[in-house]
Amino acid sequence: MQNRRLDDLFFRYCEKRITDEEREELMAMLLSDDNREQINGLIDQFIRNDGEMHALSDETADDILSSIFSATGMRGTKRELGANERELGANGQEPDANEPGSGEIISRPMWLFRLAAASVVLFLVYGSYRWFNKSKPEAQVAVLHSVYGEDAAAGGNRASLTLADGRTYDLNTITERNLLVQPGTTIDKSKGEVIYGKNNANEGAVAYNVLKTPLGGQYKIVLPDGSRAWLNAGSSLKYPTAFKGDRRDVEMTGEVYFEIEPDKTRPFLVRVADKKRGGKDMEITVLGTHFNISSYGDEPTMQTTLLEGSVRVKKDEVTKVLTPGQQARVVTGEAAHDIAVKTVDTESVVAWKEGRFEFNGNIREIMRQISRWYDLDVKYEGNVERKSFAGTISRKNNVSEVLKMLEMTGGIQFRIDDRKITVKNTD
């Protein structure tokens, strides 16, 4: 049966005539499964039945509808929708994954509240979209201006390749002629991928190459043994052009996701530099597995997250073996007395590889991700230490769209000048 009160509150909100008490009542209704079908119909009507000349295209409307419907549903539904969705939650911390009952969203009332709140936030996003298109239909994208002053486009497939002889090439401009000295290596610019054929196992000394992504860049590599690695922004991977001997060794910095080809006779070893101090690096040893390593110098910890298989993490004299779904954390800049291991949401950890930001932490942690992907500096005004956010947004958006969603949760404002984001506490 149609709930007329829900209809009334919904359209009062859209017309900005709703009181604080009515808004709370609407939020409670959004959380009820009994109202799901009616809510979906109201949102669809709101977005599609816009008679104005600047209404959204069907494709854009579908994206917003998918985001809103998934935002008020279960987490599994969200993942099925893919990387085009956009969600944002309100302030709050996700519970520790080791606590009883924290493994499923149905037992996380704060998550449900944040996801329901996302639908309301997205009404505002839609309204802002229409307003900008009415006043500046072309200029925003063309000159990268926004309500925050300047704007910045998303990062993309950008990297450099350094050969064994020291020559370095920009992979956006490299040609096959440049690689005649290294047969078996190909570059697919359209996919952002460098591929090493298995016929690289020529005689002589092992030659090492280095693939490096700048801030605002990402790239994929297929190693000589068929293993694959995805480099996030500001990362590097050093590897041989042919794996010889009884081990497969590589070195990395930044963040890299690996899918390793199984080979029981030759373990795969990843050496991760601790940039904050001299001495021993962290080592991850595997036989065949999928895992993600984050080791940025501006982060407080180095993290190894296992999705499939088994890995052994070693730092100084401490060793831990991970099982799927676990993450090992090592404090950077200190000798390892222990390696903390906890259960995490692995899909959130590798969301960057799938083209999404998945935020769930304090604003400084979030801004470090934004800074690396958009190649922007960040400064802070006021105390922002207690500002926390949770949500998802596509990494294909300009930075202004990401900041807009964060700002709508309240208590924070942004400004962009001279490729620097200022984050200001407004509480």
GROMACS .gro file of C-alpha atoms in nm:
model
  427
    1MET     CA    1   0.000   0.000   0.000
    2GLN     CA    2   0.129   0.346  -0.093
    3ASN     CA    3   0.247   0.547   0.207
    4ARG     CA    4   0.119   0.899   0.144
    5ARG     CA    5   0.325   1.037   0.430
    6LEU     CA    6   0.643   0.914   0.260
    7ASP     CA    7   0.536   1.077  -0.067
    8ASP     CA    8   0.475   1.405   0.112
    9LEU     CA    9   0.807   1.403   0.301
   10PHE     CA   10   1.002   1.305  -0.008
   11PHE     CA   11   0.875   1.592  -0.221
   12ARG     CA   12   0.895   1.839   0.068
   13TYR     CA   13   1.263   1.749   0.091
   14CYS     CA   14   1.315   1.790  -0.284
   15GLU     CA   15   1.151   2.134  -0.264
   16LYS     CA   16   1.363   2.226   0.043
   17ARG     CA   17   1.052   2.279   0.257
   18ILE     CA   18   1.122   2.005   0.509
   19THR     CA   19   1.179   2.067   0.880
   20ASP     CA   20   1.449   1.902   1.091
   21GLU     CA   21   1.191   1.674   1.254
   22GLU     CA   22   1.045   1.576   0.916
   23ARG     CA   23   1.394   1.503   0.784
   24GLU     CA   24   1.454   1.262   1.072
   25GLU     CA   25   1.121   1.096   0.996
   26LEU     CA   26   1.217   1.060   0.629
   27MET     CA   27   1.552   0.905   0.725
   28ALA     CA   28   1.374   0.646   0.937
   29MET     CA   29   1.151   0.559   0.644
   30LEU     CA   30   1.455   0.518   0.417
   31LEU     CA   31   1.587   0.252   0.652
   32SER     CA   32   1.271   0.042   0.634
   33ASP     CA   33   1.265  -0.246   0.387
   34ASP     CA   34   0.888  -0.212   0.375
   35ASN     CA   35   0.931   0.120   0.190
   36ARG     CA   36   1.200   0.006  -0.054
   37GLU     CA   37   0.982  -0.025  -0.365
   38GLN     CA   38   0.804   0.304  -0.302
   39ILE     CA   39   1.130   0.490  -0.240
   40ASN     CA   40   1.283   0.355  -0.561
   41GLY     CA   41   0.978   0.469  -0.754
   42LEU     CA   42   0.987   0.818  -0.602
   43ILE     CA   43   1.356   0.863  -0.681
   44ASP     CA   44   1.307   0.743  -1.037
   45GLN     CA   45   1.017   0.987  -1.079
   46PHE     CA   46   1.221   1.272  -0.933
   47ILE     CA   47   1.517   1.222  -1.165
   48ARG     CA   48   1.351   1.119  -1.491
   49ASN     CA   49   1.035   1.332  -1.495
   50ASP     CA   50   1.219   1.662  -1.514
   51GLY     CA   51   1.063   1.883  -1.776
   52GLU     CA   52   1.347   2.134  -1.775
   53MET     CA   53   1.570   2.162  -2.081
   54HIS     CA   54   1.881   2.070  -1.879
   55ALA     CA   55   1.751   1.738  -1.746
   56LEU     CA   56   1.997   1.450  -1.711
   57SER     CA   57   2.055   1.204  -1.992
   58ASP     CA   58   1.917   0.854  -1.949
   59GLU     CA   59   2.270   0.722  -1.898
   60THR     CA   60   2.349   0.973  -1.623
   61ALA     CA   61   2.011   0.917  -1.462
   62ASP     CA   62   2.078   0.543  -1.460
   63ASP     CA   63   2.412   0.600  -1.286
   64ILE     CA   64   2.253   0.816  -1.015
   65LEU     CA   65   1.963   0.575  -0.970
   66SER     CA   66   2.201   0.281  -0.935
   67SER     CA   67   2.401   0.472  -0.674
   68ILE     CA   68   2.096   0.570  -0.471
   69PHE     CA   69   1.933   0.229  -0.484
   70SER     CA   70   2.255   0.056  -0.386
   71ALA     CA   71   2.321   0.316  -0.116
   72THR     CA   72   2.000   0.217   0.058
   73GLY     CA   73   2.058  -0.155   0.007
   74MET     CA   74   2.309  -0.417   0.113
   75ARG     CA   75   2.680  -0.394   0.040
   76GLY     CA   76   2.673  -0.691  -0.194
   77THR     CA   77   2.425  -0.513  -0.419
   78LYS     CA   78   2.661  -0.220  -0.447
   79ARG     CA   79   2.944  -0.433  -0.576
   80GLU     CA   80   2.726  -0.585  -0.847
   81LEU     CA   81   2.663  -0.241  -0.990
   82GLY     CA   82   3.033  -0.182  -1.071
   83ALA     CA   83   3.264   0.113  -1.084
   84ASN     CA   84   3.020   0.377  -1.217
   85GLU     CA   85   2.831   0.405  -0.891
   86ARG     CA   86   2.870   0.695  -0.650
   87GLU     CA   87   2.793   0.668  -0.280
   88LEU     CA   88   2.873   0.866   0.028
   89GLY     CA   89   2.808   0.806   0.394
   90ALA     CA   90   2.797   1.034   0.695
   91ASN     CA   91   3.064   1.071   0.963
   92GLY     CA   92   3.160   0.765   1.162
   93GLN     CA   93   3.404   0.479   1.201
   94GLU     CA   94   3.349   0.125   1.078
   95PRO     CA   95   3.361  -0.133   1.359
   96ASP     CA   96   3.670  -0.348   1.406
   97ALA     CA   97   3.643  -0.647   1.173
   98ASN     CA   98   3.751  -0.878   1.456
   99GLU     CA   99   3.452  -0.795   1.675
  100PRO     CA  100   3.176  -1.058   1.688
  101GLY     CA  101   2.908  -1.003   1.426
  102SER     CA  102   3.108  -0.740   1.236
  103GLY     CA  103   3.161  -0.955   0.930
  104GLU     CA  104   2.821  -0.885   0.772
  105ILE     CA  105   2.661  -0.554   0.691
  106ILE     CA  106   2.328  -0.663   0.836
  107SER     CA  107   2.487  -0.639   1.182
  108ARG     CA  108   2.627  -0.289   1.125
  109PRO     CA  109   2.351  -0.036   1.201
  110MET     CA  110   2.591   0.257   1.150
  111TRP     CA  111   2.664   0.136   0.799
  112LEU     CA  112   2.294   0.111   0.724
  113PHE     CA  113   2.241   0.463   0.853
  114ARG     CA  114   2.524   0.600   0.641
  115LEU     CA  115   2.405   0.419   0.332
  116ALA     CA  116   2.053   0.547   0.376
  117ALA     CA  117   2.188   0.898   0.423
  118ALA     CA  118   2.368   0.863   0.091
  119SER     CA  119   2.040   0.871  -0.100
  120VAL     CA  120   1.956   1.209   0.049
  121VAL     CA  121   2.304   1.343  -0.026
  122LEU     CA  122   2.272   1.233  -0.388
  123PHE     CA  123   1.954   1.438  -0.429
  124LEU     CA  124   2.176   1.738  -0.360
  125VAL     CA  125   2.439   1.616  -0.606
  126TYR     CA  126   2.172   1.592  -0.876
  127GLY     CA  127   2.045   1.941  -0.795
  128SER     CA  128   2.398   2.083  -0.809
  129TYR     CA  129   2.455   1.910  -1.142
  130ARG     CA  130   2.151   2.079  -1.294
  131TRP     CA  131   2.251   2.418  -1.153
  132PHE     CA  132   2.603   2.402  -1.294
  133ASN     CA  133   2.477   2.289  -1.635
  134LYS     CA  134   2.235   2.582  -1.650
  135SER     CA  135   2.495   2.846  -1.566
  136LYS     CA  136   2.814   2.702  -1.722
  137PRO     CA  137   2.730   2.423  -1.966
  138GLU     CA  138   3.080   2.382  -2.114
  139ALA     CA  139   3.330   2.584  -1.913
  140GLN     CA  140   3.371   2.352  -1.614
  141VAL     CA  141   3.526   2.070  -1.808
  142ALA     CA  142   3.703   2.288  -2.062
  143VAL     CA  143   3.889   2.517  -1.822
  144LEU     CA  144   3.870   2.303  -1.508
  145HIS     CA  145   3.703   2.563  -1.288
  146SER     CA  146   3.472   2.471  -1.002
  147VAL     CA  147   3.300   2.618  -0.700
  148TYR     CA  148   3.627   2.547  -0.517
  149GLY     CA  149   3.825   2.779  -0.743
  150GLU     CA  150   4.031   2.552  -0.961
  151ASP     CA  151   3.970   2.188  -1.049
  152ALA     CA  152   4.179   1.886  -1.149
  153ALA     CA  153   4.105   1.600  -1.383
  154ALA     CA  154   4.138   1.240  -1.266
  155GLY     CA  155   4.462   1.051  -1.310
  156GLY     CA  156   4.506   0.792  -1.583
  157ASN     CA  157   4.737   0.543  -1.752
  158ARG     CA  158   5.073   0.714  -1.714
  159ALA     CA  159   5.411   0.559  -1.640
  160SER     CA  160   5.778   0.553  -1.735
  161LEU     CA  161   5.996   0.252  -1.815
  162THR     CA  162   6.367   0.244  -1.734
  163LEU     CA  163   6.568  -0.021  -1.918
  164ALA     CA  164   6.876  -0.202  -1.792
  165ASP     CA  165   7.107   0.040  -1.974
  166GLY     CA  166   6.958   0.337  -1.787
  167ARG     CA  167   6.748   0.478  -2.069
  168THR     CA  168   6.403   0.594  -1.952
  169TYR     CA  169   6.096   0.622  -2.175
  170ASP     CA  170   5.758   0.786  -2.125
  171LEU     CA  171   5.507   0.508  -2.203
  172ASN     CA  172   5.263   0.760  -2.349
  173THR     CA  173   5.510   0.839  -2.628
  174ILE     CA  174   5.724   0.524  -2.654
  175THR     CA  175   5.731   0.332  -2.983
  176GLU     CA  176   5.819  -0.029  -3.062
  177ARG     CA  177   6.138   0.102  -3.222
  178ASN     CA  178   6.252   0.220  -2.877
  179LEU     CA  179   6.233  -0.141  -2.754
  180LEU     CA  180   6.432  -0.307  -3.034
  181VAL     CA  181   6.718  -0.347  -2.785
  182GLN     CA  182   6.485  -0.554  -2.564
  183PRO     CA  183   6.296  -0.809  -2.778
  184GLY     CA  184   5.981  -0.962  -2.633
  185THR     CA  185   5.860  -0.644  -2.459
  186THR     CA  186   5.544  -0.475  -2.588
  187ILE     CA  187   5.344  -0.172  -2.477
  188ASP     CA  188   4.965  -0.148  -2.509
  189LYS     CA  189   4.894   0.223  -2.461
  190SER     CA  190   4.518   0.182  -2.495
  191LYS     CA  191   4.508  -0.055  -2.197
  192GLY     CA  192   4.792   0.105  -2.000
  193GLU     CA  193   4.989  -0.219  -2.000
  194VAL     CA  194   5.347  -0.336  -2.054
  195ILE     CA  195   5.389  -0.704  -2.142
  196TYR     CA  196   5.699  -0.923  -2.117
  197GLY     CA  197   5.693  -1.237  -2.327
  198LYS     CA  198   5.820  -1.564  -2.186
  199ASN     CA  199   6.083  -1.574  -2.462
  200ASN     CA  200   6.290  -1.317  -2.273
  201ALA     CA  201   6.495  -1.594  -2.110
  202ASN     CA  202   6.806  -1.523  -2.316
  203GLU     CA  203   7.158  -1.614  -2.213
  204GLY     CA  204   7.377  -1.384  -2.009
  205ALA     CA  205   7.334  -1.172  -1.700
  206VAL     CA  206   6.988  -1.091  -1.567
  207ALA     CA  207   6.871  -0.747  -1.683
  208TYR     CA  208   6.643  -0.539  -1.459
  209ASN     CA  209   6.376  -0.291  -1.568
  210VAL     CA  210   6.188  -0.039  -1.354
  211LEU     CA  211   5.824   0.057  -1.416
  212LYS     CA  212   5.730   0.379  -1.235
  213THR     CA  213   5.398   0.564  -1.211
  214PRO     CA  214   5.390   0.936  -1.127
  215LEU     CA  215   5.136   1.098  -0.897
  216GLY     CA  216   4.815   1.087  -1.096
  217GLY     CA  217   4.924   0.774  -1.284
  218GLN     CA  218   4.855   0.401  -1.287
  219TYR     CA  219   4.976   0.109  -1.500
  220LYS     CA  220   4.961  -0.267  -1.539
  221ILE     CA  221   5.245  -0.509  -1.613
  222VAL     CA  222   5.256  -0.871  -1.723
  223LEU     CA  223   5.585  -1.017  -1.593
  224PRO     CA  224   5.794  -1.276  -1.782
  225ASP     CA  225   5.641  -1.567  -1.586
  226GLY     CA  226   5.285  -1.452  -1.662
  227SER     CA  227   5.228  -1.294  -1.321
  228ARG     CA  228   5.044  -0.962  -1.330
  229ALA     CA  229   5.082  -0.646  -1.125
  230TRP     CA  230   4.885  -0.320  -1.111
  231LEU     CA  231   5.069  -0.008  -0.992
  232ASN     CA  232   4.874   0.268  -0.818
  233ALA     CA  233   4.979   0.634  -0.834
  234GLY     CA  234   5.329   0.721  -0.710
  235SER     CA  235   5.458   0.362  -0.721
  236SER     CA  236   5.745   0.166  -0.873
  237LEU     CA  237   5.829  -0.197  -0.950
  238LYS     CA  238   6.180  -0.328  -1.023
  239TYR     CA  239   6.193  -0.672  -1.187
  240PRO     CA  240   6.410  -0.889  -1.414
  241THR     CA  241   6.328  -0.925  -1.783
  242ALA     CA  242   6.355  -1.302  -1.726
  243PHE     CA  243   6.319  -1.501  -1.405
  244LYS     CA  244   6.617  -1.733  -1.357
  245GLY     CA  245   6.727  -1.953  -1.071
  246ASP     CA  246   6.512  -2.090  -0.791
  247ARG     CA  247   6.333  -1.764  -0.694
  248ARG     CA  248   6.136  -1.485  -0.858
  249ASP     CA  249   6.238  -1.158  -0.690
  250VAL     CA  250   6.095  -0.808  -0.742
  251GLU     CA  251   6.118  -0.480  -0.549
  252MET     CA  252   5.844  -0.220  -0.506
  253THR     CA  253   5.747   0.114  -0.353
  254GLY     CA  254   5.403   0.276  -0.319
  255GLU     CA  255   5.104   0.047  -0.379
  256VAL     CA  256   5.088  -0.259  -0.603
  257TYR     CA  257   4.828  -0.533  -0.647
  258PHE     CA  258   4.972  -0.872  -0.753
  259GLU     CA  259   4.825  -1.183  -0.916
  260ILE     CA  260   5.104  -1.440  -0.910
  261GLU     CA  261   5.135  -1.741  -1.140
  262PRO     CA  262   5.177  -2.055  -0.927
  263ASP     CA  263   5.520  -2.222  -0.938
  264LYS     CA  264   5.597  -2.451  -0.644
  265THR     CA  265   5.961  -2.479  -0.746
  266ARG     CA  266   6.022  -2.102  -0.752
  267PRO     CA  267   5.868  -1.888  -0.475
  268PHE     CA  268   5.780  -1.529  -0.565
  269LEU     CA  269   5.936  -1.272  -0.329
  270VAL     CA  270   5.841  -0.904  -0.305
  271ARG     CA  271   6.086  -0.674  -0.124
  272VAL     CA  272   5.925  -0.355   0.012
  273ALA     CA  273   6.144  -0.063   0.118
  274ASP     CA  274   6.082   0.105   0.454
  275LYS     CA  275   6.151   0.462   0.344
  276LYS     CA  276   6.146   0.606   0.695
  277ARG     CA  277   6.453   0.430   0.821
  278GLY     CA  278   6.758   0.234   0.708
  279GLY     CA  279   6.801  -0.135   0.768
  280LYS     CA  280   6.592  -0.432   0.667
  281ASP     CA  281   6.297  -0.403   0.432
  282MET     CA  282   5.969  -0.594   0.454
  283GLU     CA  283   5.953  -0.916   0.253
  284ILE     CA  284   5.647  -1.101   0.125
  285THR     CA  285   5.698  -1.457   0.000
  286VAL     CA  286   5.432  -1.646  -0.200
  287LEU     CA  287   5.384  -1.947  -0.426
  288GLY     CA  288   5.068  -1.844  -0.611
  289THR     CA  289   4.822  -1.587  -0.480
  290HIS     CA  290   4.642  -1.252  -0.510
  291PHE     CA  291   4.747  -0.977  -0.269
  292ASN     CA  292   4.785  -0.600  -0.230
  293ILE     CA  293   5.078  -0.414  -0.074
  294SER     CA  294   5.059  -0.048   0.032
  295SER     CA  295   5.387   0.109   0.143
  296TYR     CA  296   5.363   0.483   0.082
  297GLY     CA  297   5.618   0.688   0.272
  298ASP     CA  298   5.351   0.931   0.398
  299GLU     CA  299   5.140   0.654   0.554
  300PRO     CA  300   5.195   0.541   0.917
  301THR     CA  301   5.194   0.170   0.829
  302MET     CA  302   5.289  -0.070   0.552
  303GLN     CA  303   4.998  -0.302   0.476
  304THR     CA  304   4.983  -0.641   0.306
  305THR     CA  305   4.631  -0.766   0.229
  306LEU     CA  306   4.567  -1.120   0.108
  307LEU     CA  307   4.274  -1.200  -0.123
  308GLU     CA  308   4.363  -1.553  -0.234
  309GLY     CA  309   4.626  -1.814  -0.147
  310SER     CA  310   4.884  -1.773   0.126
  311VAL     CA  311   5.172  -1.532   0.192
  312ARG     CA  312   5.445  -1.501   0.451
  313VAL     CA  313   5.522  -1.147   0.570
  314LYS     CA  314   5.861  -1.080   0.728
  315LYS     CA  315   5.988  -0.757   0.887
  316ASP     CA  316   6.316  -0.764   1.077
  317GLU     CA  317   6.301  -1.087   1.276
  318VAL     CA  318   5.920  -1.111   1.292
  319THR     CA  319   5.724  -1.337   1.054
  320LYS     CA  320   5.349  -1.387   1.008
  321VAL     CA  321   5.158  -1.610   0.762
  322LEU     CA  322   4.832  -1.467   0.626
  323THR     CA  323   4.515  -1.643   0.516
  324PRO     CA  324   4.260  -1.491   0.272
  325GLY     CA  325   4.080  -1.188   0.415
  326GLN     CA  326   4.364  -1.091   0.649
  327GLN     CA  327   4.582  -0.784   0.648
  328ALA     CA  328   4.928  -0.748   0.806
  329ARG     CA  329   5.030  -0.402   0.929
  330VAL     CA  330   5.382  -0.291   1.011
  331VAL     CA  331   5.458   0.052   1.159
  332THR     CA  332   5.695   0.241   0.931
  333GLY     CA  333   6.013   0.393   1.063
  334GLU     CA  334   6.044   0.154   1.357
  335ALA     CA  335   6.199  -0.185   1.423
  336ALA     CA  336   5.930  -0.454   1.404
  337HIS     CA  337   5.858  -0.608   1.745
  338ASP     CA  338   5.534  -0.752   1.611
  339ILE     CA  339   5.321  -0.762   1.295
  340ALA     CA  340   4.955  -0.678   1.358
  341VAL     CA  341   4.711  -0.902   1.170
  342LYS     CA  342   4.339  -0.831   1.135
  343THR     CA  343   4.047  -0.933   0.915
  344VAL     CA  344   3.947  -0.665   0.661
  345ASP     CA  345   3.709  -0.603   0.372
  346THR     CA  346   3.947  -0.696   0.089
  347GLU     CA  347   3.726  -0.550  -0.186
  348SER     CA  348   3.753  -0.209  -0.024
  349VAL     CA  349   4.132  -0.239  -0.006
  350VAL     CA  350   4.164  -0.306  -0.381
  351ALA     CA  351   3.883  -0.070  -0.489
  352TRP     CA  352   4.148   0.160  -0.645
  353LYS     CA  353   4.233  -0.115  -0.897
  354GLU     CA  354   3.865  -0.132  -0.999
  355GLY     CA  355   3.843   0.245  -1.050
  356ARG     CA  356   3.686   0.348  -0.719
  357PHE     CA  357   3.774   0.536  -0.405
  358GLU     CA  358   3.639   0.356  -0.099
  359PHE     CA  359   3.675   0.592   0.195
  360ASN     CA  360   3.644   0.473   0.552
  361GLY     CA  361   3.864   0.678   0.780
  362ASN     CA  362   3.969   1.023   0.894
  363ILE     CA  363   3.996   1.316   0.656
  364ARG     CA  364   4.377   1.318   0.652
  365GLU     CA  365   4.387   0.956   0.537
  366ILE     CA  366   4.129   1.031   0.270
  367MET     CA  367   4.311   1.342   0.149
  368ARG     CA  368   4.635   1.146   0.108
  369GLN     CA  369   4.455   0.922  -0.141
  370ILE     CA  370   4.308   1.223  -0.322
  371SER     CA  371   4.645   1.401  -0.326
  372ARG     CA  372   4.819   1.108  -0.493
  373TRP     CA  373   4.552   1.044  -0.757
  374TYR     CA  374   4.503   1.408  -0.860
  375ASP     CA  375   4.866   1.514  -0.798
  376LEU     CA  376   4.763   1.797  -0.566
  377ASP     CA  377   4.913   1.926  -0.240
  378VAL     CA  378   4.694   1.953   0.070
  379LYS     CA  379   4.697   2.192   0.366
  380TYR     CA  380   4.466   2.217   0.668
  381GLU     CA  381   4.300   2.503   0.855
  382GLY     CA  382   4.160   2.430   1.199
  383ASN     CA  383   4.139   2.100   1.383
  384VAL     CA  384   4.022   1.829   1.143
  385GLU     CA  385   4.151   1.528   1.336
  386ARG     CA  386   3.804   1.401   1.429
  387LYS     CA  387   3.657   1.435   1.080
  388SER     CA  388   3.579   1.087   0.947
  389PHE     CA  389   3.389   0.976   0.639
  390ALA     CA  390   3.276   0.653   0.475
  391GLY     CA  391   3.165   0.603   0.117
  392THR     CA  392   3.248   0.526  -0.245
  393ILE     CA  393   3.298   0.738  -0.558
  394SER     CA  394   3.446   0.676  -0.902
  395ARG     CA  395   3.811   0.771  -0.953
  396LYS     CA  396   3.714   0.897  -1.300
  397ASN     CA  397   3.553   1.212  -1.157
  398ASN     CA  398   3.724   1.548  -1.139
  399VAL     CA  399   3.849   1.625  -0.790
  400SER     CA  400   3.571   1.884  -0.740
  401GLU     CA  401   3.309   1.606  -0.755
  402VAL     CA  402   3.492   1.408  -0.487
  403LEU     CA  403   3.526   1.715  -0.264
  404LYS     CA  404   3.161   1.806  -0.318
  405MET     CA  405   3.046   1.475  -0.175
  406LEU     CA  406   3.278   1.503   0.124
  407GLU     CA  407   3.169   1.860   0.192
  408MET     CA  408   2.799   1.771   0.186
  409THR     CA  409   2.838   1.559   0.497
  410GLY     CA  410   2.894   1.885   0.688
  411GLY     CA  411   3.159   2.042   0.907
  412ILE     CA  412   3.423   2.085   0.638
  413GLN     CA  413   3.498   2.307   0.337
  414PHE     CA  414   3.750   2.298   0.054
  415ARG     CA  415   3.933   2.547  -0.166
  416ILE     CA  416   4.171   2.479  -0.458
  417ASP     CA  417   4.438   2.732  -0.551
  418ASP     CA  418   4.762   2.679  -0.745
  419ARG     CA  419   4.719   2.298  -0.735
  420LYS     CA  420   4.676   2.296  -0.360
  421ILE     CA  421   4.361   2.188  -0.171
  422THR     CA  422   4.285   2.374   0.150
  423VAL     CA  423   4.076   2.172   0.397
  424LYS     CA  424   3.896   2.390   0.652
  425ASN     CA  425   3.707   2.288   0.963
  426THR     CA  426   3.378   2.479   0.980
  427ASP     CA  427   3.243   2.346   1.312
   0.00000   0.00000   0.00000
